[in-house]
Every structure is written in structure tokens, then in C-alpha cells.
PDB file of C-alpha atoms in Angstrom:
ATOM      1  CA  MET O   1       0.000   0.000   0.000  1.00 40.00           C
ATOM      2  CA  LEU O   2       1.061   3.579  -0.603  1.00 46.00           C
ATOM      3  CA  GLU O   3       0.749   4.175   3.132  1.00 49.00           C
ATOM      4  CA  SER O   4       4.309   2.837   3.359  1.00 44.00           C
ATOM      5  CA  VAL O   5       5.549   5.965   1.579  1.00 47.00           C
ATOM      6  CA  GLY O   6       3.140   8.275   3.361  1.00 50.00           C
ATOM      7  CA  SER O   7       5.964  10.011   5.194  1.00 56.00           C
ATOM      8  CA  LEU O   8       7.141  11.363   1.848  1.00 59.00           C
ATOM      9  CA  THR O   9       3.923  11.849  -0.142  1.00 61.00           C
ATOM     10  CA  GLY O  10       2.279  13.454   2.892  1.00 63.00           C
ATOM     11  CA  SER O  11       5.030  16.019   3.311  1.00 73.00           C
ATOM     12  CA  PRO O  12       5.819  19.209   1.375  1.00 77.00           C
ATOM     13  CA  TRP O  13       9.222  17.620   0.801  1.00 82.00           C
ATOM     14  CA  ILE O  14       7.605  15.549  -1.947  1.00 86.00           C
ATOM     15  CA  TYR O  15       7.818  18.596  -4.216  1.00 90.00           C
ATOM     16  CA  ALA O  16      11.529  18.992  -3.520  1.00 90.00           C
ATOM     17  CA  ALA O  17      12.111  15.290  -4.115  1.00 89.00           C
ATOM     18  CA  VAL O  18      10.245  15.426  -7.430  1.00 91.00           C
ATOM     19  CA  ALA O  19      12.083  18.570  -8.528  1.00 93.00           C
ATOM     20  CA  VAL O  20      15.553  17.212  -7.737  1.00 92.00           C
ATOM     21  CA  SER O  21      14.803  13.862  -9.340  1.00 91.00           C
ATOM     22  CA  VAL O  22      13.434  15.412 -12.538  1.00 93.00           C
ATOM     23  CA  VAL O  23      16.297  17.900 -12.862  1.00 93.00           C
ATOM     24  CA  LEU O  24      18.961  15.245 -12.408  1.00 90.00           C
ATOM     25  CA  ASP O  25      17.517  12.555 -14.638  1.00 88.00           C
ATOM     26  CA  VAL O  26      18.594  14.527 -17.714  1.00 87.00           C
ATOM     27  CA  PHE O  27      22.122  13.525 -16.675  1.00 83.00           C
ATOM     28  CA  LEU O  28      21.213  10.219 -15.016  1.00 79.00           C
ATOM     29  CA  PRO O  29      18.244   8.784 -16.948  1.00 69.00           C
ATOM     30  CA  VAL O  30      18.113   5.806 -14.576  1.00 65.00           C
ATOM     31  CA  LEU O  31      16.598   8.002 -11.845  1.00 62.00           C
ATOM     32  CA  PRO O  32      12.941   7.025 -11.317  1.00 68.00           C
ATOM     33  CA  SER O  33      11.512  10.534 -11.580  1.00 83.00           C
ATOM     34  CA  GLY O  34       8.448   9.264 -13.445  1.00 84.00           C
ATOM     35  CA  VAL O  35       7.801   6.670 -10.754  1.00 83.00           C
ATOM     36  CA  LEU O  36       7.979   9.332  -8.054  1.00 85.00           C
ATOM     37  CA  VAL O  37       5.562  11.637  -9.869  1.00 89.00           C
ATOM     38  CA  ILE O  38       3.117   8.786 -10.505  1.00 85.00           C
ATOM     39  CA  THR O  39       3.322   7.605  -6.883  1.00 83.00           C
ATOM     40  CA  ALA O  40       2.569  11.091  -5.572  1.00 84.00           C
ATOM     41  CA  ALA O  41      -0.370  11.482  -7.961  1.00 85.00           C
ATOM     42  CA  THR O  42      -1.735   8.054  -6.997  1.00 82.00           C
ATOM     43  CA  ALA O  43      -1.625   9.053  -3.343  1.00 79.00           C
ATOM     44  CA  ALA O  44      -3.544  12.213  -4.224  1.00 78.00           C
ATOM     45  CA  ALA O  45      -6.219  10.080  -5.881  1.00 75.00           C
ATOM     46  CA  GLY O  46      -6.432   7.910  -2.769  1.00 66.00           C
ATOM     47  CA  SER O  47      -7.354  10.854  -0.590  1.00 62.00           C
ATOM     48  CA  ALA O  48     -10.713  11.149  -2.351  1.00 54.00           C
ATOM     49  CA  THR O  49     -11.727   7.667  -1.192  1.00 51.00           C
ATOM     50  CA  GLY O  50     -10.101   7.850   2.215  1.00 52.00           C
ATOM     51  CA  ALA O  51      -7.600   5.137   1.317  1.00 50.00           C
ATOM     52  CA  VAL O  52      -4.770   7.540   2.100  1.00 49.00           C
ATOM     53  CA  PRO O  53      -5.560   9.289   5.379  1.00 47.00           C
ATOM     54  CA  HIS O  54      -2.564  11.615   5.461  1.00 50.00           C
ATOM     55  CA  ALA O  55      -2.075  14.853   3.552  1.00 54.00           C
ATOM     56  CA  VAL O  56      -1.374  14.419  -0.146  1.00 63.00           C
ATOM     57  CA  PRO O  57       0.262  16.568  -2.834  1.00 77.00           C
ATOM     58  CA  ASP O  58      -1.789  19.136  -4.692  1.00 85.00           C
ATOM     59  CA  LEU O  59      -2.112  17.915  -8.295  1.00 88.00           C
ATOM     60  CA  LEU O  60      -1.655  21.333  -9.892  1.00 91.00           C
ATOM     61  CA  VAL O  61       1.414  22.144  -7.790  1.00 92.00           C
ATOM     62  CA  LEU O  62       2.820  18.680  -8.476  1.00 92.00           C
ATOM     63  CA  THR O  63       2.349  19.129 -12.234  1.00 94.00           C
ATOM     64  CA  LEU O  64       3.893  22.604 -12.244  1.00 96.00           C
ATOM     65  CA  CYS O  65       6.774  21.396 -10.089  1.00 95.00           C
ATOM     66  CA  ALA O  66       7.569  18.468 -12.406  1.00 95.00           C
ATOM     67  CA  ALA O  67       7.213  20.567 -15.568  1.00 96.00           C
ATOM     68  CA  THR O  68       9.363  23.415 -14.240  1.00 96.00           C
ATOM     69  CA  ALA O  69      12.070  21.017 -13.074  1.00 96.00           C
ATOM     70  CA  SER O  70      12.020  19.316 -16.464  1.00 94.00           C
ATOM     71  CA  VAL O  71      12.619  22.608 -18.277  1.00 95.00           C
ATOM     72  CA  LEU O  72      15.295  23.666 -15.779  1.00 96.00           C
ATOM     73  CA  GLY O  73      17.180  20.389 -16.214  1.00 94.00           C
ATOM     74  CA  ASP O  74      16.928  20.705 -19.991  1.00 93.00           C
ATOM     75  CA  LEU O  75      18.365  24.216 -19.909  1.00 94.00           C
ATOM     76  CA  VAL O  76      21.246  23.219 -17.638  1.00 93.00           C
ATOM     77  CA  ALA O  77      22.186  20.352 -19.966  1.00 90.00           C
ATOM     78  CA  PHE O  78      21.704  22.588 -23.011  1.00 90.00           C
ATOM     79  CA  ARG O  79      23.947  25.317 -21.602  1.00 90.00           C
ATOM     80  CA  LEU O  80      26.657  22.884 -20.537  1.00 88.00           C
ATOM     81  CA  ALA O  81      26.704  21.301 -23.985  1.00 85.00           C
ATOM     82  CA  TRP O  82      26.608  24.708 -25.688  1.00 85.00           C
ATOM     83  CA  ARG O  83      29.662  25.855 -23.741  1.00 83.00           C
ATOM     84  CA  GLY O  84      31.316  22.563 -24.569  1.00 76.00           C
ATOM     85  CA  GLY O  85      34.762  21.508 -23.459  1.00 66.00           C
ATOM     86  CA  GLU O  86      37.101  18.716 -24.401  1.00 69.00           C
ATOM     87  CA  ARG O  87      35.649  16.264 -21.889  1.00 69.00           C
ATOM     88  CA  LEU O  88      32.073  16.830 -23.067  1.00 69.00           C
ATOM     89  CA  ASP O  89      33.098  16.722 -26.724  1.00 68.00           C
ATOM     90  CA  ARG O  90      34.800  13.376 -26.161  1.00 71.00           C
ATOM     91  CA  ALA O  91      31.724  12.030 -24.350  1.00 68.00           C
ATOM     92  CA  ILE O  92      29.465  13.067 -27.235  1.00 65.00           C
ATOM     93  CA  ALA O  93      31.880  11.644 -29.804  1.00 68.00           C
ATOM     94  CA  ARG O  94      31.823   8.274 -28.015  1.00 70.00           C
ATOM     95  CA  SER O  95      28.009   8.166 -28.082  1.00 66.00           C
ATOM     96  CA  ARG O  96      26.473   7.310 -31.443  1.00 69.00           C
ATOM     97  CA  ARG O  97      23.065   8.620 -30.328  1.00 63.00           C
ATOM     98  CA  LEU O  98      24.460  11.969 -29.191  1.00 65.00           C
ATOM     99  CA  THR O  99      26.551  12.305 -32.345  1.00 67.00           C
ATOM    100  CA  GLN O 100      23.507  11.688 -34.543  1.00 65.00           C
ATOM    101  CA  ALA O 101      21.480  14.126 -32.457  1.00 61.00           C
ATOM    102  CA  GLN O 102      24.129  16.805 -32.867  1.00 60.00           C
ATOM    103  CA  GLU O 103      24.012  16.327 -36.628  1.00 61.00           C
ATOM    104  CA  ARG O 104      20.187  16.249 -36.940  1.00 61.00           C
ATOM    105  CA  LEU O 105      18.746  18.513 -34.259  1.00 60.00           C
ATOM    106  CA  GLY O 106      20.017  21.763 -35.723  1.00 56.00           C
ATOM    107  CA  ASP O 107      17.638  21.342 -38.640  1.00 58.00           C
ATOM    108  CA  VAL O 108      14.807  20.014 -36.446  1.00 60.00           C
ATOM    109  CA  LEU O 109      14.907  22.942 -34.026  1.00 58.00           C
ATOM    110  CA  ALA O 110      15.452  25.593 -36.673  1.00 55.00           C
ATOM    111  CA  ARG O 111      12.205  24.607 -38.398  1.00 56.00           C
ATOM    112  CA  GLY O 112      10.275  25.802 -35.348  1.00 52.00           C
ATOM    113  CA  GLY O 113       6.598  25.104 -35.854  1.00 52.00           C
ATOM    114  CA  GLY O 114       7.104  22.316 -38.384  1.00 54.00           C
ATOM    115  CA  ALA O 115       6.126  18.741 -37.718  1.00 52.00           C
ATOM    116  CA  ARG O 116       9.777  17.784 -37.384  1.00 56.00           C
ATOM    117  CA  GLY O 117      10.056  19.959 -34.286  1.00 63.00           C
ATOM    118  CA  VAL O 118       7.506  17.763 -32.535  1.00 78.00           C
ATOM    119  CA  LEU O 119      10.286  15.171 -32.311  1.00 75.00           C
ATOM    120  CA  VAL O 120      11.785  17.271 -29.520  1.00 78.00           C
ATOM    121  CA  VAL O 121       8.567  16.856 -27.517  1.00 86.00           C
ATOM    122  CA  VAL O 122       8.156  13.180 -28.369  1.00 86.00           C
ATOM    123  CA  ALA O 123      11.747  12.484 -27.302  1.00 83.00           C
ATOM    124  CA  ARG O 124      10.873  13.639 -23.751  1.00 86.00           C
ATOM    125  CA  PHE O 125       8.940  10.397 -23.293  1.00 87.00           C
ATOM    126  CA  ALA O 126      11.640   8.130 -24.767  1.00 83.00           C
ATOM    127  CA  PRO O 127      14.284   6.532 -22.509  1.00 76.00           C
ATOM    128  CA  ALA O 128      17.270   8.916 -22.453  1.00 78.00           C
ATOM    129  CA  GLY O 129      15.549  10.945 -25.194  1.00 82.00           C
ATOM    130  CA  ARG O 130      15.570  14.070 -23.062  1.00 85.00           C
ATOM    131  CA  SER O 131      19.341  13.781 -22.622  1.00 84.00           C
ATOM    132  CA  VAL O 132      19.899  13.267 -26.346  1.00 82.00           C
ATOM    133  CA  VAL O 133      17.767  16.288 -27.254  1.00 84.00           C
ATOM    134  CA  SER O 134      19.132  18.715 -24.649  1.00 87.00           C
ATOM    135  CA  LEU O 135      22.803  17.833 -25.062  1.00 84.00           C
ATOM    136  CA  GLY O 136      22.503  17.495 -28.835  1.00 80.00           C
ATOM    137  CA  ALA O 137      20.824  20.875 -29.236  1.00 82.00           C
ATOM    138  CA  GLY O 138      23.383  22.565 -27.020  1.00 84.00           C
ATOM    139  CA  ALA O 139      26.337  20.934 -28.768  1.00 79.00           C
ATOM    140  CA  ALA O 140      24.877  22.050 -32.121  1.00 77.00           C
ATOM    141  CA  HIS O 141      24.914  25.639 -30.748  1.00 80.00           C
ATOM    142  CA  ARG O 142      21.231  26.262 -31.369  1.00 80.00           C
ATOM    143  CA  ARG O 143      19.802  29.460 -29.920  1.00 83.00           C
ATOM    144  CA  VAL O 144      17.854  29.279 -26.671  1.00 87.00           C
ATOM    145  CA  ARG O 145      14.734  30.690 -28.334  1.00 85.00           C
ATOM    146  CA  GLU O 146      14.802  27.764 -30.772  1.00 81.00           C
ATOM    147  CA  PHE O 147      15.083  25.204 -27.998  1.00 85.00           C
ATOM    148  CA  LEU O 148      13.136  26.631 -25.046  1.00 89.00           C
ATOM    149  CA  PRO O 149       9.578  26.533 -26.481  1.00 89.00           C
ATOM    150  CA  TRP O 150       9.914  22.839 -27.315  1.00 88.00           C
ATOM    151  CA  SER O 151      11.421  22.130 -23.898  1.00 91.00           C
ATOM    152  CA  VAL O 152       8.503  23.874 -22.165  1.00 94.00           C
ATOM    153  CA  LEU O 153       5.941  22.014 -24.263  1.00 92.00           C
ATOM    154  CA  ALA O 154       7.727  18.718 -23.631  1.00 92.00           C
ATOM    155  CA  GLY O 155       7.938  19.317 -19.887  1.00 94.00           C
ATOM    156  CA  VAL O 156       4.269  20.252 -19.558  1.00 95.00           C
ATOM    157  CA  ALA O 157       3.162  17.289 -21.706  1.00 93.00           C
ATOM    158  CA  TRP O 158       5.294  14.796 -19.783  1.00 93.00           C
ATOM    159  CA  ALA O 159       4.329  16.149 -16.349  1.00 94.00           C
ATOM    160  CA  GLY O 160       0.640  16.280 -17.216  1.00 94.00           C
ATOM    161  CA  TYR O 161       0.683  12.771 -18.643  1.00 91.00           C
ATOM    162  CA  SER O 162       2.551  11.317 -15.644  1.00 90.00           C
ATOM    163  CA  VAL O 163       0.331  13.016 -13.078  1.00 92.00           C
ATOM    164  CA  GLY O 164      -2.766  12.006 -15.031  1.00 90.00           C
ATOM    165  CA  LEU O 165      -1.648   8.378 -15.131  1.00 86.00           C
ATOM    166  CA  GLY O 166      -1.088   8.291 -11.388  1.00 84.00           C
ATOM    167  CA  TYR O 167      -4.307  10.077 -10.515  1.00 86.00           C
ATOM    168  CA  PHE O 168      -6.694   8.178 -12.785  1.00 84.00           C
ATOM    169  CA  GLY O 169      -4.947   4.898 -12.039  1.00 79.00           C
ATOM    170  CA  GLY O 170      -5.536   5.576  -8.350  1.00 76.00           C
ATOM    171  CA  GLN O 171      -9.168   6.454  -9.014  1.00 77.00           C
ATOM    172  CA  TRP O 172      -9.812   3.230 -10.914  1.00 76.00           C
ATOM    173  CA  LEU O 173      -7.656   0.768  -8.985  1.00 69.00           C
ATOM    174  CA  GLY O 174      -7.364   2.426  -5.592  1.00 64.00           C
ATOM    175  CA  ALA O 175      -4.288   3.849  -3.889  1.00 59.00           C
ATOM    176  CA  THR O 176      -2.269   0.650  -4.128  1.00 62.00           C
ATOM    177  CA  TRP O 177       1.023  -0.450  -5.580  1.00 65.00           C
ATOM    178  CA  LEU O 178      -1.011  -2.186  -8.297  1.00 68.00           C
ATOM    179  CA  ALA O 179      -2.312   1.189  -9.471  1.00 63.00           C
ATOM    180  CA  THR O 180       1.207   2.615  -9.404  1.00 65.00           C
ATOM    181  CA  GLY O 181       2.555  -0.379 -11.329  1.00 74.00           C
ATOM    182  CA  VAL O 182      -0.156  -0.193 -14.002  1.00 77.00           C
ATOM    183  CA  SER O 183       0.392   3.548 -14.386  1.00 71.00           C
ATOM    184  CA  PHE O 184       4.135   3.087 -14.673  1.00 72.00           C
ATOM    185  CA  GLY O 185       3.543   0.372 -17.264  1.00 78.00           C
ATOM    186  CA  ALA O 186       1.516   2.865 -19.309  1.00 79.00           C
ATOM    187  CA  LEU O 187       4.365   5.372 -18.997  1.00 77.00           C
ATOM    188  CA  PHE O 188       6.817   2.697 -20.173  1.00 79.00           C
ATOM    189  CA  ILE O 189       4.633   1.882 -23.178  1.00 82.00           C
ATOM    190  CA  ALA O 190       4.479   5.567 -24.087  1.00 80.00           C
ATOM    191  CA  GLY O 191       8.273   5.702 -23.801  1.00 75.00           C
ATOM    192  CA  ALA O 192       8.696   2.711 -26.099  1.00 77.00           C
ATOM    193  CA  GLY O 193       6.360   4.282 -28.641  1.00 79.00           C
ATOM    194  CA  ALA O 194       8.214   7.594 -28.421  1.00 76.00           C
ATOM    195  CA  ALA O 195      11.557   5.853 -28.929  1.00 70.00           C
ATOM    196  CA  TYR O 196      10.183   4.209 -32.079  1.00 75.00           C
ATOM    197  CA  LEU O 197       8.903   7.523 -33.459  1.00 74.00           C
ATOM    198  CA  VAL O 198      12.217   9.253 -32.739  1.00 66.00           C
ATOM    199  CA  ARG O 199      14.226   6.520 -34.463  1.00 65.00           C
ATOM    200  CA  LYS O 200      11.895   6.231 -37.460  1.00 61.00           C
ATOM    201  CA  PRO O 201      12.846   9.534 -39.135  1.00 51.00           C
ATOM    202  CA  ALA O 202      16.523   8.730 -38.666  1.00 47.00           C
ATOM    203  CA  ALA O 203      16.088   5.339 -40.317  1.00 46.00           C
ATOM    204  CA  ARG O 204      14.164   6.938 -43.186  1.00 44.00           C
ATOM    205  CA  GLU O 205      16.879   9.568 -43.684  1.00 44.00           C
ATOM    206  CA  GLN O 206      19.600   6.919 -43.698  1.00 42.00           C
ATOM    207  CA  GLY O 207      17.651   4.893 -46.251  1.00 43.00           C
ATOM    208  CA  THR O 208      17.217   7.961 -48.451  1.00 42.00           C
ATOM    209  CA  GLY O 209      20.880   8.775 -48.184  1.00 43.00           C
ATOM    210  CA  ALA O 210      21.819   5.259 -49.141  1.00 40.00           C
TER     211      ALA O 210
END
């Protein structure tokens, strides 16, 4: 039961924990920031039925907190990559995904409102996609005004989706670990679909080039 994590979800510190986790997972994608957001939202759903007796996070504040932290983490990674440095350049050169992103994202971001720019938002849901986008855009020396709108849209979409999964999962299945697990499974499926959509244009471009 989510009562076992009540000491965290029932405290204002949940917002700080979510913010730190979301900011850092741009550098360490293994951090379970999505799990934490979903768990907090599930606890909020449980309060409506009395399944969670302690105080729970406010859904709007939780969403804004996660979205803001997502954008902040993106901008930190973007700025670090934009400033560059030999160590960062070597790290990007060793990563095939980051190298491809550096080559492709300049065109994607420069197109602004085009459909290709939506890839930046879609990548937020893909495993490590946020890291690839933020570091790749910064290393390609794109302007902040080209990157920031997509980062904001991606952060709001991801935070809203994650909070929605946790809340409605808790409403339907109760404030249990089952609800959290099902919601996280839905987040994982969305991530797998996003990863496929992000890779698909690259595969098509390689086929055209061949």
C-alpha cells in the first residue's frame, strides 16, 4: 500500500524530491523521476476515497513542479553542452546517439513550428531521449529561443501525462502499488512508442541517403 511511503507523499518535501529527481535525470536517466511523480499522484487520488488518510500533494502544484524542473534540467544540460569543453566533446563523440542528435537537431529545431520539431517533444517520453535532445541541441549551438519553447511544451506534456496516469490509475484501482505499477507500465509503453517515433525519421533519412 502507498501508506508505506506516506511520510514522503504526505510532506511538502515531496515537491523537492520530485524537482531534484526530474532535474537530475537529464544527466542520469536511470533516476525514477516518473515513478515518483506517478506515486505522488496516486496518493492524491487515494485521498478522495479515504484510502490515504494523510495529507497528499496538490495535483496542480505537483504538475507545475515536475514541468518546471524538467525545463530547468533541460536548460542546464543545453547550456553545458553549448559551452562545450574537451571532456564533453569526447563524451558526445563516443556516443552514437548523441553524435547523430548533434548532426540532426540543428535542422529540427530551426524549423520551429514544423512537424519535425515535434520530435523534440516526443523524445521527452523516450528513454534517455531528453538527454539526447538537450545535449545534442546545445552541442549544435542552437539558440535558446529555438530550444526553449519545445522544452517547455515537452515538460508540460510529460508532467501532465505522468500526473494524469497516477491520478486516474488511483481512481480506478485504488491507492495501491497495483495502481502505481499499471500507471508506470503505461508510462513505459508511451516511452517505447516515443523511442520508435524518434528513431523512425533517422532510419528513413539513412535509407534515403543510401
